[in-house]
Tab-separated table of C-alpha atoms in Angstrom:
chain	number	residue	atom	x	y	z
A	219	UNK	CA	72.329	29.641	-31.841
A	220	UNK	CA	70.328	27.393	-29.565
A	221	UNK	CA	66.836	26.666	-30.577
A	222	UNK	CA	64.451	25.252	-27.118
A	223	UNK	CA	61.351	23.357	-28.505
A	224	UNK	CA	59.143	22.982	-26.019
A	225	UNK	CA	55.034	21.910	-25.587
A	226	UNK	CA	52.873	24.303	-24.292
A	227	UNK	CA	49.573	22.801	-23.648
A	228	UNK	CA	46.935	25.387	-23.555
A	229	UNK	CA	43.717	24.412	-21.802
A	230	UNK	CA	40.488	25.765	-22.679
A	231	UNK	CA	38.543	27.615	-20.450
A	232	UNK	CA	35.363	25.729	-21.362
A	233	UNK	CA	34.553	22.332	-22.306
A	234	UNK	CA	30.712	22.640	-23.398
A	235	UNK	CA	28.109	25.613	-23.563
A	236	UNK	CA	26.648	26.260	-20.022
A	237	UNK	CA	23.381	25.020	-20.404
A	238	UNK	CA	25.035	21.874	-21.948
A	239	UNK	CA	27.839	21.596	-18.857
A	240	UNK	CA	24.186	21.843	-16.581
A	241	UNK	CA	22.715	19.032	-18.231
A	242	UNK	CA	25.535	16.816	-18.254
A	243	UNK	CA	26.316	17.474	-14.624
A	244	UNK	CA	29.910	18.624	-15.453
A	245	UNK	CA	32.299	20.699	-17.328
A	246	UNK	CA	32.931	18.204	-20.400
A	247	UNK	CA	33.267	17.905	-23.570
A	248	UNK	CA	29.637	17.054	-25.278
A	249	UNK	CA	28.813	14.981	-28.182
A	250	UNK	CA	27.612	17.276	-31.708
A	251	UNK	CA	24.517	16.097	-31.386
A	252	UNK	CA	24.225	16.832	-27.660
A	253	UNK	CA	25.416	20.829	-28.342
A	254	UNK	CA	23.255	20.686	-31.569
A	255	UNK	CA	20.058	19.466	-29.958
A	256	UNK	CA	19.813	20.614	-26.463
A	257	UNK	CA	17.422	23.549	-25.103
A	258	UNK	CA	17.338	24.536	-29.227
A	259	UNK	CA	13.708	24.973	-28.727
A	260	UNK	CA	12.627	28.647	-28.622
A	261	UNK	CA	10.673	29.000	-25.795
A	262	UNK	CA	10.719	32.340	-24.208
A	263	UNK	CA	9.751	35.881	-25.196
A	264	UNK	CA	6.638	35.542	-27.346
A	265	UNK	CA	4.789	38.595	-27.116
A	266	UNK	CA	1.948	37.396	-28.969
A	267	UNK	CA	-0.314	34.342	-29.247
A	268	UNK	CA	-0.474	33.028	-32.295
A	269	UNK	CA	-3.838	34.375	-33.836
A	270	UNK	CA	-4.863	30.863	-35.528
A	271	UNK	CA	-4.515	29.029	-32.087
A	272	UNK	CA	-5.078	31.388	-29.265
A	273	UNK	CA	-5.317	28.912	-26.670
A	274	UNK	CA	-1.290	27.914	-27.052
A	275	UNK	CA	1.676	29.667	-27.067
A	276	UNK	CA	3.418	29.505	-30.700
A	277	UNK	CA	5.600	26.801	-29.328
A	278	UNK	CA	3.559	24.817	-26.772
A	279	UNK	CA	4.276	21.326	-25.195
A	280	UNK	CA	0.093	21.542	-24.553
A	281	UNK	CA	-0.856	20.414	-27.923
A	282	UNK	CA	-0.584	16.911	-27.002
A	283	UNK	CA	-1.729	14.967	-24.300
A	284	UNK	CA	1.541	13.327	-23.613
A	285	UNK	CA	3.362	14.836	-20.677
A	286	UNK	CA	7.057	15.550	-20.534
A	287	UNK	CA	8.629	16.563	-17.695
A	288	UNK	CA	11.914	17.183	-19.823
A	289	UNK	CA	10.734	17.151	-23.532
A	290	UNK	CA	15.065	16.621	-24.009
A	291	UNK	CA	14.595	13.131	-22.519
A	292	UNK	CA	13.012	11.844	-26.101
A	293	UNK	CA	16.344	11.819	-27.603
A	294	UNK	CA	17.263	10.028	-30.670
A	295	UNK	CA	19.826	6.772	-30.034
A	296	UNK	CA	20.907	7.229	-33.504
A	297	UNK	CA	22.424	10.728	-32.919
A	298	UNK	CA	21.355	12.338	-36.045
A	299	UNK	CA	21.612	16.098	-36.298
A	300	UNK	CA	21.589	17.627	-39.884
A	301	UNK	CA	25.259	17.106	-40.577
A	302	UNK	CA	25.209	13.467	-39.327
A	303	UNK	CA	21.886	13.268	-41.145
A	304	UNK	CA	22.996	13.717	-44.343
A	305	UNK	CA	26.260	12.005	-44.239
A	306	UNK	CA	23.921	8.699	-43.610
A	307	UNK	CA	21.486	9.145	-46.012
A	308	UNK	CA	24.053	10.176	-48.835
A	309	UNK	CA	25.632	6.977	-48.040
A	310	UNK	CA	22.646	5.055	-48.316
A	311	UNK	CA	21.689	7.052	-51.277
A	312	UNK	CA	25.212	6.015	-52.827
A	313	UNK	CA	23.912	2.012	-52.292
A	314	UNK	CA	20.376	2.302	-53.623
A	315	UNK	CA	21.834	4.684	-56.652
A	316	UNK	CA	24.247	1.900	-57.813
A	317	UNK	CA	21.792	-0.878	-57.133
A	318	UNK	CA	19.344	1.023	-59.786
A	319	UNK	CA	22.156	1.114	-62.098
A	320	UNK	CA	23.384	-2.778	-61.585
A	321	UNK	CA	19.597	-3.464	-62.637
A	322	UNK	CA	19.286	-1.084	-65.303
A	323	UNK	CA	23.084	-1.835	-67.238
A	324	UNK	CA	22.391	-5.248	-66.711
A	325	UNK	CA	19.056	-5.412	-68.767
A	326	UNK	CA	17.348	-7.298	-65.315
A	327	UNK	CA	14.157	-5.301	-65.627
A	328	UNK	CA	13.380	-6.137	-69.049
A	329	UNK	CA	14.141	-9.930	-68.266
A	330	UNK	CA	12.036	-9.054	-65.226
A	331	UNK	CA	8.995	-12.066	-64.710
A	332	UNK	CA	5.812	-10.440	-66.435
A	333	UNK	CA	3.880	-12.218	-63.543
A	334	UNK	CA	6.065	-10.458	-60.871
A	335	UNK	CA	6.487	-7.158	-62.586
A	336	UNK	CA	2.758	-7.028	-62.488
A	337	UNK	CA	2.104	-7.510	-58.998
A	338	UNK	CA	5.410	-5.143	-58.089
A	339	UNK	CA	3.730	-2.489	-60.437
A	340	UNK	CA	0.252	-2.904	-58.833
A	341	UNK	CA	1.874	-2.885	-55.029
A	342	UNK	CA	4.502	-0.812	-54.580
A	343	UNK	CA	3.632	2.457	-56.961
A	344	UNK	CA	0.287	3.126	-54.972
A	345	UNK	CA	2.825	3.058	-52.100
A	346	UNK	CA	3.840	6.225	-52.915
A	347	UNK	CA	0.998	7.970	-52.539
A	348	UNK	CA	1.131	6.883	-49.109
A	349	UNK	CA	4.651	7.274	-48.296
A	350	UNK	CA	3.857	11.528	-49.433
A	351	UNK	CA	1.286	11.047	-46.757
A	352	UNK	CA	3.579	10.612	-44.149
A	353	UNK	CA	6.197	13.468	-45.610
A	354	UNK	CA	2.959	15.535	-45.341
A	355	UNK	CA	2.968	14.011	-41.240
A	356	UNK	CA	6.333	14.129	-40.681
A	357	UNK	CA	6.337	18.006	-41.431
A	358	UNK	CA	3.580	18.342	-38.455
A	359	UNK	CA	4.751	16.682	-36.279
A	360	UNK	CA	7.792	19.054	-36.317
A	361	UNK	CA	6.181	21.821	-37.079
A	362	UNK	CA	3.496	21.322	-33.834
A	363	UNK	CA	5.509	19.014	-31.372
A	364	UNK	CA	8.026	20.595	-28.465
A	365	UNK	CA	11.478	20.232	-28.450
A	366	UNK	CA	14.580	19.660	-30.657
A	367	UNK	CA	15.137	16.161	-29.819
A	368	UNK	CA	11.836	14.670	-31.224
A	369	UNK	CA	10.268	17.411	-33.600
A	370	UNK	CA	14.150	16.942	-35.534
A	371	UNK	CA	14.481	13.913	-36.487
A	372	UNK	CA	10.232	13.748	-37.038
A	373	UNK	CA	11.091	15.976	-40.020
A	374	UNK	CA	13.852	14.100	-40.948
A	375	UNK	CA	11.322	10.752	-40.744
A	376	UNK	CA	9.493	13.233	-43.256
A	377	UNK	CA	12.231	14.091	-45.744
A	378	UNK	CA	12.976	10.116	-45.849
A	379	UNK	CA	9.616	9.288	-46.187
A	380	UNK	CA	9.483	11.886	-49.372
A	381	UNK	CA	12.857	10.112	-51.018
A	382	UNK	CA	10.867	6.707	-50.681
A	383	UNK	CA	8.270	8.080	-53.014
A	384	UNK	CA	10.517	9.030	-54.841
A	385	UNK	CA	12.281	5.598	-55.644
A	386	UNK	CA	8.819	3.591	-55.503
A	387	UNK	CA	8.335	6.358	-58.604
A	388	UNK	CA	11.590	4.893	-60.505
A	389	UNK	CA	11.180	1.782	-59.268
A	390	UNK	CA	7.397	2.104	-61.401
A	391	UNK	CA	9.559	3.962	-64.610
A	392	UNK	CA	12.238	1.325	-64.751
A	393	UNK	CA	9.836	-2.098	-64.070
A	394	UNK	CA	6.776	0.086	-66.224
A	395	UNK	CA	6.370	3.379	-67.301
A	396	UNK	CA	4.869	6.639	-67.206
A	397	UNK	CA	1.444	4.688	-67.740
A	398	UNK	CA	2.288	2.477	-64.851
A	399	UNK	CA	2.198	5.585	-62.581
A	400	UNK	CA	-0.808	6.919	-63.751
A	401	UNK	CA	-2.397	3.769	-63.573
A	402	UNK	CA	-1.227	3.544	-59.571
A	403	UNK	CA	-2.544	6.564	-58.855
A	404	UNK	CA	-5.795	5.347	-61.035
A	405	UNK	CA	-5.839	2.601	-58.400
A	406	UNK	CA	-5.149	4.751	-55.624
A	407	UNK	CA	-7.970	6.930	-56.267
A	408	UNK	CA	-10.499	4.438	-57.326
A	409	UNK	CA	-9.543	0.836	-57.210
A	410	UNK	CA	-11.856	-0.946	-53.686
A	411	UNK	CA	-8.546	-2.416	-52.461
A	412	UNK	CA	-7.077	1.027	-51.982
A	413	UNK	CA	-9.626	3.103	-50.641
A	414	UNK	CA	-9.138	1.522	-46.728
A	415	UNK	CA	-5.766	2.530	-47.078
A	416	UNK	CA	-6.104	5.660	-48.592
A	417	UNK	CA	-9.333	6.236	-45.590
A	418	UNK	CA	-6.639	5.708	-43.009
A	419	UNK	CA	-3.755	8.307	-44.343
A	420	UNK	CA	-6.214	10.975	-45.144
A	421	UNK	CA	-7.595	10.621	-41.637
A	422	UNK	CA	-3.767	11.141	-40.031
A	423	UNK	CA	-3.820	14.297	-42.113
A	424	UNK	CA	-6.509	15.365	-39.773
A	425	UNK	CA	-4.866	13.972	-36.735
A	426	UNK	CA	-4.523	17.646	-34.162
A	427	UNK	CA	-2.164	15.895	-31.433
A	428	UNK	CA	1.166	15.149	-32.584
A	429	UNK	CA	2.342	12.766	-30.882
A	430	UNK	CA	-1.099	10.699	-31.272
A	431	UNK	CA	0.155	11.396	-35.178
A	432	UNK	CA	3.460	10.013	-34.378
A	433	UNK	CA	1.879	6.470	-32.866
A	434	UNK	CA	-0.389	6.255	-36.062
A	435	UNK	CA	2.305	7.128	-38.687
A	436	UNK	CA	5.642	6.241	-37.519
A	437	UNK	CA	4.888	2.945	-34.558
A	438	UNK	CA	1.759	1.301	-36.123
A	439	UNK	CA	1.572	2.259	-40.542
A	440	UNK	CA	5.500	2.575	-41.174
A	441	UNK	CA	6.003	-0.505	-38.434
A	442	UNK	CA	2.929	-2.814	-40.075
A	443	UNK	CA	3.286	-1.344	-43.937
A	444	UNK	CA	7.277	-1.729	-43.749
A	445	UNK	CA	7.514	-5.270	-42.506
A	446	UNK	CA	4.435	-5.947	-44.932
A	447	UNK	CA	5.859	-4.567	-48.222
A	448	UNK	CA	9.307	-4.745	-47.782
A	449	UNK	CA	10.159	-8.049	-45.898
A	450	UNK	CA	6.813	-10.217	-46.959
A	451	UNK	CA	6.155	-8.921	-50.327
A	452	UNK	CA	9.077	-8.519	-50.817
A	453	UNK	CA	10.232	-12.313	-49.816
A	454	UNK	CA	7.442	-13.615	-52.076
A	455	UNK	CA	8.434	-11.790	-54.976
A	456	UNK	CA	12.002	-12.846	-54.869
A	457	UNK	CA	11.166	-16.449	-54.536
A	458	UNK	CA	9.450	-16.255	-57.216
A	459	UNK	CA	11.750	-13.964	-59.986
A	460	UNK	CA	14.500	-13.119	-58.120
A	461	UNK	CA	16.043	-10.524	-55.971
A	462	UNK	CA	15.859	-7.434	-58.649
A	463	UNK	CA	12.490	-5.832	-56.743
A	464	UNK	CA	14.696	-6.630	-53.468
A	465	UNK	CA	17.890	-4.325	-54.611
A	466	UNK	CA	15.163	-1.711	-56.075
A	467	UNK	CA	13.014	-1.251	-52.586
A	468	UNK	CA	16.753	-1.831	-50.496
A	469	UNK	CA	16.518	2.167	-49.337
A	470	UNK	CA	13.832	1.442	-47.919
A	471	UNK	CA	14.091	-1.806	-46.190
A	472	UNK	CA	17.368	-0.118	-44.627
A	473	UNK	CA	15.583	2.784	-43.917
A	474	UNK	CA	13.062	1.048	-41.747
A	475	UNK	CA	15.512	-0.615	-39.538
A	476	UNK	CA	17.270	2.681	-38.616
A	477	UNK	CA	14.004	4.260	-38.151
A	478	UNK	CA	12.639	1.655	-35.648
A	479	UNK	CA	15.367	2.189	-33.542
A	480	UNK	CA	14.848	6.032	-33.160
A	481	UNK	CA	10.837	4.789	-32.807
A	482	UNK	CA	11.233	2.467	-29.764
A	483	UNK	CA	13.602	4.686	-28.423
A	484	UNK	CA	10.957	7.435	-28.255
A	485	UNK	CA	7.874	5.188	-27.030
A	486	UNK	CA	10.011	3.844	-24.574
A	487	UNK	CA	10.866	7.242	-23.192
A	488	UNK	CA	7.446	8.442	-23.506
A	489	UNK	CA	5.889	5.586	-22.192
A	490	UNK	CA	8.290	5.124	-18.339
A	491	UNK	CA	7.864	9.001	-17.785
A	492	UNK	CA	4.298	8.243	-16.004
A	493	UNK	CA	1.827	5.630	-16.082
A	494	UNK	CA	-0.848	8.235	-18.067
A	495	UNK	CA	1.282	8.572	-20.734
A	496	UNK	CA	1.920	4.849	-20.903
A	497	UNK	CA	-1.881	4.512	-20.365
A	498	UNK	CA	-2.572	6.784	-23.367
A	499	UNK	CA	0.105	5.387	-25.250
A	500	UNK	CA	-1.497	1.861	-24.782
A	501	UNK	CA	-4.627	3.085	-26.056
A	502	UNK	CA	-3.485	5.082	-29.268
A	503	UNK	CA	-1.805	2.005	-30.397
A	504	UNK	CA	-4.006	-0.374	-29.924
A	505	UNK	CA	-6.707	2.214	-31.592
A	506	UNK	CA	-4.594	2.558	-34.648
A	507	UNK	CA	-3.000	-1.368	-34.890
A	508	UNK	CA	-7.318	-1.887	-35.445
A	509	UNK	CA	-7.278	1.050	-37.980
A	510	UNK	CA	-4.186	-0.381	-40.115
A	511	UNK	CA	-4.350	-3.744	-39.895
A	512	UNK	CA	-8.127	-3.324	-41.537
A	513	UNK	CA	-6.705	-0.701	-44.143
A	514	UNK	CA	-4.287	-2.880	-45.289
A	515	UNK	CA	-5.896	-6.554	-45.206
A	516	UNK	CA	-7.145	-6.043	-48.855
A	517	UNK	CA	-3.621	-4.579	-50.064
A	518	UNK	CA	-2.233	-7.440	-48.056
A	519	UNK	CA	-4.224	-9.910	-50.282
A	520	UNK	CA	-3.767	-7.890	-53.919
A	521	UNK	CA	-0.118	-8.542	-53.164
A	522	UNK	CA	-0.174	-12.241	-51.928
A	523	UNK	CA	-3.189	-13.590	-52.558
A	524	UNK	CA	-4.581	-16.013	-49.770
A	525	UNK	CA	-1.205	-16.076	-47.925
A	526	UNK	CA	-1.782	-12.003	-47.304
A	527	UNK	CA	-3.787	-12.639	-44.451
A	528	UNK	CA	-1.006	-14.479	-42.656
A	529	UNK	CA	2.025	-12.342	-43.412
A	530	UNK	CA	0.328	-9.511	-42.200
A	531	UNK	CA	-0.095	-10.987	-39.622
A	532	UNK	CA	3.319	-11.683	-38.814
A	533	UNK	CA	3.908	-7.620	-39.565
A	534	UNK	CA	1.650	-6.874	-37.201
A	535	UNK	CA	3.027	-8.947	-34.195
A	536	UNK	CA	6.444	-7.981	-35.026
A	537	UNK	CA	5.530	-4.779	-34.386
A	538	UNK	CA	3.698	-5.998	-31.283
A	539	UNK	CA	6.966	-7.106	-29.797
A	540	UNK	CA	8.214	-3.759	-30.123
A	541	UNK	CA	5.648	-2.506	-28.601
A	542	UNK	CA	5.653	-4.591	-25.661
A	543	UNK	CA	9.652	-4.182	-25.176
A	544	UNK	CA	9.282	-0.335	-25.594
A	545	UNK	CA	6.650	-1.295	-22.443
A	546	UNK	CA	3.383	-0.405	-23.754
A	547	UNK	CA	0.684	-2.725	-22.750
A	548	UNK	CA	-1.144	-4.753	-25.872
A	549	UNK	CA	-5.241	-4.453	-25.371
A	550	UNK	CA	-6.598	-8.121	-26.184
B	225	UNK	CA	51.747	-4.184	-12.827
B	226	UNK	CA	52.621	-2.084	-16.069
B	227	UNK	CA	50.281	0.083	-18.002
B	228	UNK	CA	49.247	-0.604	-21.360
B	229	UNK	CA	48.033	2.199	-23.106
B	230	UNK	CA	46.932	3.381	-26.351
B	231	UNK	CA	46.528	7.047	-28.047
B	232	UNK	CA	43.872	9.016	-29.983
B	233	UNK	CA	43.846	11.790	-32.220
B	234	UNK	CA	41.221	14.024	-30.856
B	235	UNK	CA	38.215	14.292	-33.204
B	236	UNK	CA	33.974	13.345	-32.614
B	237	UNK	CA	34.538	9.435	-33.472
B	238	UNK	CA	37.476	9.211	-30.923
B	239	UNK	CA	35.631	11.196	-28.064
B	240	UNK	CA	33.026	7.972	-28.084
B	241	UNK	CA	35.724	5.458	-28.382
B	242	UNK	CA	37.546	7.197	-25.008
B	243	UNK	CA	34.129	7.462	-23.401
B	244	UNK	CA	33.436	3.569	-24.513
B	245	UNK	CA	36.915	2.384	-22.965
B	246	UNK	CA	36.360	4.561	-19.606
B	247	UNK	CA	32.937	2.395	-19.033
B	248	UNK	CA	34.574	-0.484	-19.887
B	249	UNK	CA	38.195	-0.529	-18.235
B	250	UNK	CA	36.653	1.283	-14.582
B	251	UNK	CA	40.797	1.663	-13.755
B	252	UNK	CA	41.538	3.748	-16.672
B	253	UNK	CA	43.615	6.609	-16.927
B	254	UNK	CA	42.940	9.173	-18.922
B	255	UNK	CA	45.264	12.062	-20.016
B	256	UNK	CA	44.007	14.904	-22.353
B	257	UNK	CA	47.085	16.279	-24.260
B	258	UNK	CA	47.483	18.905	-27.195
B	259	UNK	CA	45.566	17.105	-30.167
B	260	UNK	CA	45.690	13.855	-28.421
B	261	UNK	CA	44.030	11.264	-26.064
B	262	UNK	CA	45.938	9.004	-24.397
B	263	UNK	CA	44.841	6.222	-22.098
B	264	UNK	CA	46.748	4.128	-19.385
B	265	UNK	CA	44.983	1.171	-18.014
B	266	UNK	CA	47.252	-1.077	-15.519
B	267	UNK	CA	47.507	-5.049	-17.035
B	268	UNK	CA	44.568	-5.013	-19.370
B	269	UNK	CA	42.777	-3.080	-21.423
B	270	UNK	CA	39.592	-3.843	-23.300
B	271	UNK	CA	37.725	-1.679	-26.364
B	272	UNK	CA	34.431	-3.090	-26.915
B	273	UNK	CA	32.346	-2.901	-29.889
B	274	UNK	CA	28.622	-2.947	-28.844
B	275	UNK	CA	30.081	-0.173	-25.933
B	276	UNK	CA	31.194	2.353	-28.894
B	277	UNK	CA	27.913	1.556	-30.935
B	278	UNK	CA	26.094	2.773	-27.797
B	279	UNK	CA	28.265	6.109	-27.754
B	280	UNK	CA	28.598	7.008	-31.584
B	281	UNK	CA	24.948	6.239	-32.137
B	282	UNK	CA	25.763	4.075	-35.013
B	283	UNK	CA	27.406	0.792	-36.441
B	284	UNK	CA	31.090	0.961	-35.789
B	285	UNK	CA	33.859	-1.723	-37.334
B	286	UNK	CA	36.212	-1.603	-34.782
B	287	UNK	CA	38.614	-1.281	-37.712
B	288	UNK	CA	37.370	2.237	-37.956
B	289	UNK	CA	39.658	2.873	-34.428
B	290	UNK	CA	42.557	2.644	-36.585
B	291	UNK	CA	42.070	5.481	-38.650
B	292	UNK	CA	42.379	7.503	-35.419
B	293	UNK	CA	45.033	5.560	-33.311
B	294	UNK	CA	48.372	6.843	-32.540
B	295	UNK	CA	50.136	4.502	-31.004
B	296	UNK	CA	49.955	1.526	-28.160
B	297	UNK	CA	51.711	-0.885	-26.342
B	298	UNK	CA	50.372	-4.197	-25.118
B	299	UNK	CA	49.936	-7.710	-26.632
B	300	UNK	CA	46.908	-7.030	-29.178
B	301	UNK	CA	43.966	-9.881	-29.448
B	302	UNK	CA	41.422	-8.526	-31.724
B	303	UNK	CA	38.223	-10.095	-32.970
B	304	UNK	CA	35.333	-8.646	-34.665
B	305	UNK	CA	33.619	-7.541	-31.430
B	306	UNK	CA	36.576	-7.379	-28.732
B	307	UNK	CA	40.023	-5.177	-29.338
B	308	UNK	CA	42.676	-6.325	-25.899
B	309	UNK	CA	45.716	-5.507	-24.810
B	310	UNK	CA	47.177	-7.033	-22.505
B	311	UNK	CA	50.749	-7.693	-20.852
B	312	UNK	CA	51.617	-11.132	-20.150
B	313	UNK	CA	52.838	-12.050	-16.658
């Protein structure tokens, strides 16, 4: 008997979903995160206004002053959607995990410097006090902004910003201890140096337009407190007792350079769809830059003493130059 | 001139890698088959790093290609940002 092998090549009647195939201007195949992100927004068939905010729609692109022609044009260069998403952070996870274990089964944070370990104890666990501030913002901004491609990976800015408290926490248990935390929070609460800082993230709470939250939290605190803490700080402390803060805080020193991307992505988009929004744009961050570089001049200076004033400096003109690339205009 | 060419399994990370050579290589031919990719570019082909990064979304070794090549044919220069085939003639 004669077997004939032969190929049949079946093609598929489809490529992409419709609305997908209208977006891309053809019948091909789309990216995951382009079919996982596109048009997701609900947007139709609300019967009811919501009875807490009767002026909007429960999912309205009104409640912020930013104006999107196409709210899908804020998309995120990183392409995270939740499988992506966690594939990334598990593998940074996977880093930062084995990092705390190098330091802890080699004994460096008991032959830690006392000098350094204090002023690592005293700056970074208040941090996390802040850093649950911004899970808190990260959760509205998803939960009030419009569209899939910027209120998704808002709440994933959220969930990371929640995992950072969480390692400033061990970072506090393994340099300190359980005193060490309470006494952070002690200082959050009470201590002068704090209370600018701790001003500043109750008032984003508070903040009704999310994108407005979105300049103060994610461009101008995570862009001046990130460079501050985990570049300056961070430098100084290493010079002085080695890199074993540097491989504790490394999560979020990583963290920070994937999230600027996605940040100057989005203020660049934001900022060429019209000269208003670049206009308004201008103006919230130049409002805010004021707000947080005053919040954090005395935290600046607990950390570094009289060479705070310059290195948060620097953190504030490197975010600056962001700024200015994403093509927002810098008020003198 | 000959073609060089080079094949893909079909998955996500190969989709940007196709999409990355078709901006690069303007004279590229590209033939969907059953499970595979395969692309035919007349005397040279080039696979550029910092193109793919802009597809995938994400770093990329260009190592990483190798986990979903198939075959190729073509004089291979590699560095860490340029993969080229080429024929010589």
């Amino acid at each position: 008997m004669q077997i004939d092998l032969r190929t049949v090549s079946i093609t598929p009647l489809r490529q992409t979903y419709n609305h997908i195939a209208e977006r891309l201007g053809a019948d091909k195949p789309a990216s995951r995160y382009i079919e996982g992100t596109m048009d997701v927004q609900a947007n139709a068939n609300f019967h009811y206004r919501p009875t807490w905010d009767p002026q909007h729609e429960l999912f309205d692109p009104r409640r912020t002053r930013i104006v999107m022609q196409d709210w899908y044009a804020l998309k995120d260069p990183r392409q995270l959607y939740y499988g992506t998403y966690t594939q990334a952070r598990a593998r940074m996870q996977e880093t930062a995990e084995a990092d705390f274990e190098f330091v802890e089964s080699r004994g460096l944070a008991e032959r830690f410097d006392d000098a350094a370990r204090r002023t690592a104890l005293d700056f970074y666990v208040p941090l996390r006090h802040v850093a649950w501030g911004a899970n808190m913002n990260g959760a509205y901004q998803c939960a009030y902004g419009y569209g899939t491609a910027i209120t998704q990976p808002c709440l994933y800015a959220g969930m990371d910003q929640l995992g950072i408290a969480q390692y400033l926490t061990r970072l506090g248990l393994l340099l300190g201890n359980q005193g060490d935390l309470e006494a952070g929070k002690h200082a959050w609460l009470n201590a002068p140096a704090w209370q600018g800082l701790r001003r500043l993230v109750e008032d984003t709470w508070v903040l009704k337009d999310w994108f407005e939250l979105f300049v103060a939290q994610n461009v101008v605190q995570d862009g001046v407190l990130f460079g501050l803490a985990y570049k300056e700080v961070d430098q100084a402390i290493s010079e002085k007792a080695g890199p074993t803060v540097s491989m504790l805080t490394r999560f979020q020193a990583e963290w920070f350079q994937d999230a600027s991307k996605w940040v100057d992505a989005v203020i660049k988009a934001a900022a060429s769809e019209s000269a208003d929004n670049q206009a308004l744009l201008s103006q919230w961050y130049g409002q805010w830059r004021a707000r947080v570089q005053e919040a954090l001049a005395p935290v600046a200076q607990l950390a570094l003493g009289e060479q705070g004033a310059q290195a948060l400096e620097r953190a504030v003109a490197a975010v600056d130059a962001r700024m200015v690339k994403a093509g927002l205009t810098l008020s003198a | 001139m000959s073609n060089v060419f080079i094949a893909f399994q079909k998955n996500e990370d190969s989709r940007a890698i196709v999409n990355a050579i078709v901006a690069d290589n303007p004279t590229a031919i590209v033939s969907d088959q059953p499970a595979m990719v395969k692309i035919d570019v007349p005397g040279r082909m080039v696979i550029r790093k910092s193109t793919i990064e802009g597809e995938i979304g994400r770093e990329f070794d260009l190592q990483e290609m190798h986990v979903h090549l198939i075959t190729l044919s073509g004089n291979i220069d590699e560095t860490d940002d340029e993969f080229s085939l080429t024929w010589n003639q």
